[in-house]
Short mmCIF file of C-alpha atoms in Angstrom, two decimals:
data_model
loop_
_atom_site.label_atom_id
_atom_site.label_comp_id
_atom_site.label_asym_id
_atom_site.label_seq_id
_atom_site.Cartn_x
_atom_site.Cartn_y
_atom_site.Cartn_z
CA UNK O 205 48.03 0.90 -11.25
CA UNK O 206 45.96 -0.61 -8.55
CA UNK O 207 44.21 2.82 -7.61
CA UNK O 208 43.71 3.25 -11.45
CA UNK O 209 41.80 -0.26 -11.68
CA UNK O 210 39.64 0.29 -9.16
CA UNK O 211 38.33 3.39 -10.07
CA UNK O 212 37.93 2.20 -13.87
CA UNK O 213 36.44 -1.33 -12.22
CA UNK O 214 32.47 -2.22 -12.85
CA UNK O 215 30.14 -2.19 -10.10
CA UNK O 216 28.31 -0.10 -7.78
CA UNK O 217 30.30 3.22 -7.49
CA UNK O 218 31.04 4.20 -3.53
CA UNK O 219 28.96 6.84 -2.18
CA UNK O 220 28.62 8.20 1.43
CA UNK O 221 26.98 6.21 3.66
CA UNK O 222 23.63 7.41 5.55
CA UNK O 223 23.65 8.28 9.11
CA UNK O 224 22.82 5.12 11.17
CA UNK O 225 18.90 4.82 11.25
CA UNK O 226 17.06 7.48 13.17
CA UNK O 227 13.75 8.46 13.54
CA UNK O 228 14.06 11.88 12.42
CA UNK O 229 16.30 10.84 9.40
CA UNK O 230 14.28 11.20 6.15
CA UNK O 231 14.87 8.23 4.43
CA UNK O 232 14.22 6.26 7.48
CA UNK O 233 10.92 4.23 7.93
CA UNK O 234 9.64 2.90 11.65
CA UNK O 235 9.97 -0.78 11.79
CA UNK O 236 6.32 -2.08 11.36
CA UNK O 237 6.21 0.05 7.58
CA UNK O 238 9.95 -0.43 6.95
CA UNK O 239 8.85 -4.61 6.85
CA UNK O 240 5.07 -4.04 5.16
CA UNK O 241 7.52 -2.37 2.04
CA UNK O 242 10.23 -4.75 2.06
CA UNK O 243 6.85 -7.05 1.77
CA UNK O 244 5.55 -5.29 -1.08
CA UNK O 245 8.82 -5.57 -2.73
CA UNK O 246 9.84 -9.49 -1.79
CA UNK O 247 6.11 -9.90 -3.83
CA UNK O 248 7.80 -8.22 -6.71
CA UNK O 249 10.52 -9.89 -7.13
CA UNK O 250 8.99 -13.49 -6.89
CA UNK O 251 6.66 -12.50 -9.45
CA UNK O 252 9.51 -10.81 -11.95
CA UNK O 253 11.65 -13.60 -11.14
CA UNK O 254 8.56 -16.04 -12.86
CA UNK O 255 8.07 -13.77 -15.36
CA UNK O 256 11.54 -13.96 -16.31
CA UNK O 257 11.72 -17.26 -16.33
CA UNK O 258 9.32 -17.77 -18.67
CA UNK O 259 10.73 -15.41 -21.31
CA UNK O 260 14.16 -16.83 -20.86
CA UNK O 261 13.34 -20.59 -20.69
CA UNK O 262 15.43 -20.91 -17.95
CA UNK O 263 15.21 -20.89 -14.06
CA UNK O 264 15.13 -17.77 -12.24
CA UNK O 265 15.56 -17.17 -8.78
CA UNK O 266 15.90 -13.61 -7.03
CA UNK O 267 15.78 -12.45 -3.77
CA UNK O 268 15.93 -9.06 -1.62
CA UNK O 269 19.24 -8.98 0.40
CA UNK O 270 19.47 -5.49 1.57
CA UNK O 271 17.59 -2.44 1.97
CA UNK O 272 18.86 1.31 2.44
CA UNK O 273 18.52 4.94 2.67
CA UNK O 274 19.52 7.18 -0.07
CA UNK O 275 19.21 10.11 -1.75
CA UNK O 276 17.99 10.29 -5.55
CA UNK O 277 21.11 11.67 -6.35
CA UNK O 278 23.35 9.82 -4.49
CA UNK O 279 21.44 6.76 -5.99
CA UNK O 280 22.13 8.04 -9.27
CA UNK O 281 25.80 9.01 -8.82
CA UNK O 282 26.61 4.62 -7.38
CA UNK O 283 24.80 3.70 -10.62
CA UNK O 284 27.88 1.46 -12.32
CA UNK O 285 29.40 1.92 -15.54
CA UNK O 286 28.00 -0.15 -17.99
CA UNK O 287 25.14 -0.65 -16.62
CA UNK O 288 21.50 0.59 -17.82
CA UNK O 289 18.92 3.06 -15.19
CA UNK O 290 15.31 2.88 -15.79
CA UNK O 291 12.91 5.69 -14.91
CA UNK O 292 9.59 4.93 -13.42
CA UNK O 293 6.92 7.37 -13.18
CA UNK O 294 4.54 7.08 -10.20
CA UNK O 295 0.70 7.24 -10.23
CA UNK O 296 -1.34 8.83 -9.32
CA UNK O 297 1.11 10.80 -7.00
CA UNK O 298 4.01 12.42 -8.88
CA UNK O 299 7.05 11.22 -8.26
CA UNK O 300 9.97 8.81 -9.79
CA UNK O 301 11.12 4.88 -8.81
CA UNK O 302 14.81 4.48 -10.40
CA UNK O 303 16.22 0.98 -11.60
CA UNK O 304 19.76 0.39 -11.41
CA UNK O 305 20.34 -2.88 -13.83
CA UNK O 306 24.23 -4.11 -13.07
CA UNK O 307 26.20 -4.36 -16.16
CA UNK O 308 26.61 -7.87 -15.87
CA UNK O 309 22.69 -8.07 -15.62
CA UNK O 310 22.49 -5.99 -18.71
CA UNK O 311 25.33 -8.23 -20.68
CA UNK O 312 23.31 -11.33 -19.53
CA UNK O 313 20.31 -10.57 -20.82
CA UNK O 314 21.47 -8.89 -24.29
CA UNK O 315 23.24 -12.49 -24.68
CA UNK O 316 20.44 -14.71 -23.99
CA UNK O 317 17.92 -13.26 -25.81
CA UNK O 318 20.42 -12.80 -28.76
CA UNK O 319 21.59 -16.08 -28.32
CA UNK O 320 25.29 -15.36 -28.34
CA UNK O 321 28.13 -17.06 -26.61
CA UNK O 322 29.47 -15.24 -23.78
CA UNK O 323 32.02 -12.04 -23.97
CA UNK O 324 35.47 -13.61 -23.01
CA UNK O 325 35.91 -9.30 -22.49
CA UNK O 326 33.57 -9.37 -19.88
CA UNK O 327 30.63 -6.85 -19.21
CA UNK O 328 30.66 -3.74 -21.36
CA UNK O 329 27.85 -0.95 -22.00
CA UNK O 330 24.45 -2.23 -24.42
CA UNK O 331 24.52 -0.30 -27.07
CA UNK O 332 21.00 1.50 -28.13
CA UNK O 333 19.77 -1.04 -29.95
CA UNK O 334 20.79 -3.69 -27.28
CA UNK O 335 18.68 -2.12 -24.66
CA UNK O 336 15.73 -1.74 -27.49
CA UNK O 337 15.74 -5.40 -27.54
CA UNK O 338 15.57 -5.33 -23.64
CA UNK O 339 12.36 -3.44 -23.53
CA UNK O 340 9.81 -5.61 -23.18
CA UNK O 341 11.84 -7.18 -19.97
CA UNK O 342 12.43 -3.18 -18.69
CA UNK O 343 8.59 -2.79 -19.25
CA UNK O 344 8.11 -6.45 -17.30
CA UNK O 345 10.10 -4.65 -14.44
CA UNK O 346 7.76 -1.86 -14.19
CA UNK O 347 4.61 -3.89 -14.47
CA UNK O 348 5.34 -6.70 -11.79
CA UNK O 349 6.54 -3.59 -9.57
CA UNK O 350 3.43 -1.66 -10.16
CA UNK O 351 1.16 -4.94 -9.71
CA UNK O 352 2.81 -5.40 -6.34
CA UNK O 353 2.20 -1.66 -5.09
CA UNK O 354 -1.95 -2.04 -6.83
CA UNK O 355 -3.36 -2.66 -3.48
CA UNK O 356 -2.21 0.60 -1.94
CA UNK O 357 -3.52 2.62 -4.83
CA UNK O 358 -0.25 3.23 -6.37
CA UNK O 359 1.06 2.09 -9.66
CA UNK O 360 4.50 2.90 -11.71
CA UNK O 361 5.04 3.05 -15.52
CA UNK O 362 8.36 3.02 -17.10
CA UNK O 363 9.32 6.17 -18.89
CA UNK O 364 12.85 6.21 -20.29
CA UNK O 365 16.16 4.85 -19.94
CA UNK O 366 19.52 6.68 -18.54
CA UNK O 367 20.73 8.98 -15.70
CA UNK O 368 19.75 11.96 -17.94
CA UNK O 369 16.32 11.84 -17.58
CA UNK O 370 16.26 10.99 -13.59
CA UNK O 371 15.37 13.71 -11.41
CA UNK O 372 18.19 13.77 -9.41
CA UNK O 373 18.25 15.83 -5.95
CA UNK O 374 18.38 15.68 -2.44
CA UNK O 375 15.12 13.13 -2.14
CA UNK O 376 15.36 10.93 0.35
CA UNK O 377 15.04 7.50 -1.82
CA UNK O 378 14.75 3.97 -0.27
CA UNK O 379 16.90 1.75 -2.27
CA UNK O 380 16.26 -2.24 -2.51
CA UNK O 381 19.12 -4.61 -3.62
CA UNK O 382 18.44 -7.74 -5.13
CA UNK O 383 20.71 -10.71 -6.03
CA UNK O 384 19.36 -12.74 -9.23
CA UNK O 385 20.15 -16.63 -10.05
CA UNK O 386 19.94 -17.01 -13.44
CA UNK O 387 20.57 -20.68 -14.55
CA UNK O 388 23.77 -20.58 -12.06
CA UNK O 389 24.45 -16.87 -13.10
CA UNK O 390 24.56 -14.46 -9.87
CA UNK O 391 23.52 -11.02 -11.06
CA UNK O 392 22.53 -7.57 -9.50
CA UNK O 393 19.83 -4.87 -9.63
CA UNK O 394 18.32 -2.13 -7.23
CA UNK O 395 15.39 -0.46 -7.26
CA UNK O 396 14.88 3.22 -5.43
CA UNK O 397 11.79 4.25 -4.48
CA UNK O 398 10.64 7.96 -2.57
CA UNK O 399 10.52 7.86 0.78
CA UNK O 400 7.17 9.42 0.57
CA UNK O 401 5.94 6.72 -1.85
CA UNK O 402 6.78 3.96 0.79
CA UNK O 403 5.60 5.99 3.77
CA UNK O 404 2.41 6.60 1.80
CA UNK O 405 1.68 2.68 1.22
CA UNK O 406 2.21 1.86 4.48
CA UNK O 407 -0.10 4.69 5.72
CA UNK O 408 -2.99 2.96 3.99
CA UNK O 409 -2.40 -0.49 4.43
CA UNK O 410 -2.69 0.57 7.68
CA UNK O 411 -6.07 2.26 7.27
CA UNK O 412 -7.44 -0.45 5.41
CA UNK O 413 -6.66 -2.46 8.09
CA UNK O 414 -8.48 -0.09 10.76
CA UNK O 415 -11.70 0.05 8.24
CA UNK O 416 -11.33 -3.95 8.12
CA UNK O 417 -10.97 -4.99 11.90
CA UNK O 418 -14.55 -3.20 13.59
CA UNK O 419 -16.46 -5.84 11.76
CA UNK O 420 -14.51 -8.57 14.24
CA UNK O 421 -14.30 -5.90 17.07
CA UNK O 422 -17.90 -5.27 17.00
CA UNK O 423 -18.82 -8.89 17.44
CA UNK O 424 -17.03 -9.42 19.85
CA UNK O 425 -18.43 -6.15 22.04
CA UNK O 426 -22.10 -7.32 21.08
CA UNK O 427 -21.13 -10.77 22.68
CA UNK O 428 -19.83 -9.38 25.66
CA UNK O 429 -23.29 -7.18 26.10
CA UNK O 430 -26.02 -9.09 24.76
CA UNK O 431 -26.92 -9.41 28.24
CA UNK O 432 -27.41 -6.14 29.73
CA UNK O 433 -30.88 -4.42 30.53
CA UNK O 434 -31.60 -1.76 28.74
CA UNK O 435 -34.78 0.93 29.63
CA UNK O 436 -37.97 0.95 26.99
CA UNK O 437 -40.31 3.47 27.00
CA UNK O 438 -43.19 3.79 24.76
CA UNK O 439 -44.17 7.49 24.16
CA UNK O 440 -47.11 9.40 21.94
CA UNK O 441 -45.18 12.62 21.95
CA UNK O 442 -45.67 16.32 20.21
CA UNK O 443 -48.10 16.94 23.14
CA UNK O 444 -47.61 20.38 25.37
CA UNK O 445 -49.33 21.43 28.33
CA UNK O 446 -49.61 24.34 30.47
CA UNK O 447 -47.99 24.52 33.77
CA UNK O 448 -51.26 25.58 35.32
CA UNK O 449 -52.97 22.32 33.89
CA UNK O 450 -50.60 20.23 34.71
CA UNK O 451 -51.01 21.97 38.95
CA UNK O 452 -54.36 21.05 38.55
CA UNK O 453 -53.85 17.86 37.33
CA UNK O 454 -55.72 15.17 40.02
CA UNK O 455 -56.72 11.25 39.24
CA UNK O 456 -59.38 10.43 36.99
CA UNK O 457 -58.92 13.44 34.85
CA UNK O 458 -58.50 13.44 31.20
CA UNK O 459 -55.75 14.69 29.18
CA UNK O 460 -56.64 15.63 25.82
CA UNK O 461 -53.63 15.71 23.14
CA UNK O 462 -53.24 16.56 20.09
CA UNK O 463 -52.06 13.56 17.99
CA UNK O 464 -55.07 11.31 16.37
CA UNK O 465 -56.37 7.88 17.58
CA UNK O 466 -54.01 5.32 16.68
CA UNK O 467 -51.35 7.74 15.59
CA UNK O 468 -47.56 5.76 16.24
CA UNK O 469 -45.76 5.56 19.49
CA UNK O 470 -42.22 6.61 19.87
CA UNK O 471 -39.96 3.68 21.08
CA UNK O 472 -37.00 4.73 23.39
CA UNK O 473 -34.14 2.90 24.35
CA UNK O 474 -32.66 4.73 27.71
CA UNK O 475 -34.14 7.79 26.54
CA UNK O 476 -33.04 7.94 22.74
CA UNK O 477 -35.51 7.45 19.75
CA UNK O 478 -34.68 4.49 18.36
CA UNK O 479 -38.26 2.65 16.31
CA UNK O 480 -41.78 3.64 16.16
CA UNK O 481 -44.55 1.32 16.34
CA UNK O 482 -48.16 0.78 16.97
CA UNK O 483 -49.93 0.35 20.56
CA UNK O 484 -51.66 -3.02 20.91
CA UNK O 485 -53.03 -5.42 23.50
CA UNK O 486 -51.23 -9.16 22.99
CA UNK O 487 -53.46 -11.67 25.78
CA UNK O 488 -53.37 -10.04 28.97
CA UNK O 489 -50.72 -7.36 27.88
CA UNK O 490 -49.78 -4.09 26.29
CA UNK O 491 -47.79 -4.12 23.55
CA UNK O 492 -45.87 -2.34 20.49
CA UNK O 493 -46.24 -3.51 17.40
CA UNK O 494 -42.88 -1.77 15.26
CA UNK O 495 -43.52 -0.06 12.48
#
């Protein structure tokens, strides 16, 4: 009777646990992006927790208490009885986020927004209808998730509701559990997103960061040189000459070129064209006016 309890008993169903975290394992992030998506995902929550709150009237607090690898299917197969699984859709990239509500989630939130007393059954499974009702809430999931992921270019939309319409497979997922405080109420959901997905976020952040920092960088190596010399030359070039000429060449001759009076100098900096300007005398010396 026991055995048959348990297995008939709500909650997550037991899968096989992922190899301890590797490198070379696929759901497995390095440290620095593992904790810029767990970031991405603690800004979710807060704001779907608000969100929530205000639709409710009530106060909500959630949190992020764990974080996994997993495949999509295994994801799928832990999903509870009674419970509800959301599709997401990702954009622009193709792929799929899956939402595992708890049953006792679900139950809470049909009974609230019905306004019914509480089940003295328990949990049981929201009937169609029910989990109509619950749309605009499923749809606030998606948004506040998608809002959170904006800044890395990728967004999600919500796109139907139950294990039949999840692409279940060998994908490595990474799966975040959070634990809800509704009013005094402790309640469950997770949230599975592609490996990819999360490796692909924290790929940009990263270059966004990169494209941000020379600005500081840059400063700091102009500061640190401002000082040094640096060779000018001022140069009327486009001349040539023939090596025979230039043999003959002795003081006091005159070089002819080709370029008009008062056509512009080339300035140099350590041998590199870098302004042109205009040759001019300023009180006792030469100068370059740039153009």
């Amino acid at each position: 009777m026991i055995k048959d309890f348990e297995e008939n008993a709500l909650g997550p169903r037991p899968v096989p646990l992922p190899a301890e975290y590797e490198a070379c394992v696929p759901g497995a992030l390095p440290s620095g992006q593992m904790a810029f998506v767990s970031g991405l995902q603690e800004k979710f929550v807060r704001n779907f927790a608000e969100d929530l709150a205000s639709r409710l009237e009530m106060p909500v607090a959630a949190e992020l208490t764990a974080t996994q690898p997993l495949s999509s299917s295994a994801f799928v197969q832990s999903c509870e009885d009674g419970g509800c699984l959301l599709v997401l859709g990702a954009e622009p990239v193709r792929g799929q986020a899956l939402i595992a509500i708890s049953a006792g989630l679900v139950a809470y939130l049909v009974r609230v927004v019905l306004g019914a007393p509480p089940s003295a059954d328990g949990p049981r499974a929201a009937t169609e209808i029910e989990l109509h009702i619950l749309s605009e809430i499923f749809e606030s999931l998606a948004r506040e998730l998608s809002t959170a992921w904006k800044d890395v270019g990728i967004g999600f939309r919500w796109r139907s509701t139950g294990a039949g319409e999840a692409a279940a497979g060998p994908d490595p997922m990474l799966v975040f559990e959070y634990r809800m405080d509704l009013d005094g109420a402790l309640e469950t959901f997770r949230i599975a997103v592609p490996a990819f997905l999360a490796r692909l976020a924290a790929l940009q952040s990263a270059s966004a960061t990169a494209e941000e920092a020379p600005a500081a960088v840059r400063e700091l190596i102009l500061g640190a040189v401002r000082r040094a010399n640096v060779g000018v030359e001022a140069v009327l070039a486009g001349s040539t000459l023939r090596m025979g000429d230039l043999l003959a060449m002795e003081p006091g001759h005159v070089v002819m070129l080709f370029q008009a009076a008062g056509s512009p100098v080339e300035c140099r900096i350590n041998g590199k064209p870098k302004f042109r300007g205009e040759w001019i005398r300023h009180g006792n010396h030469q100068a370059l006016v740039l153009l």
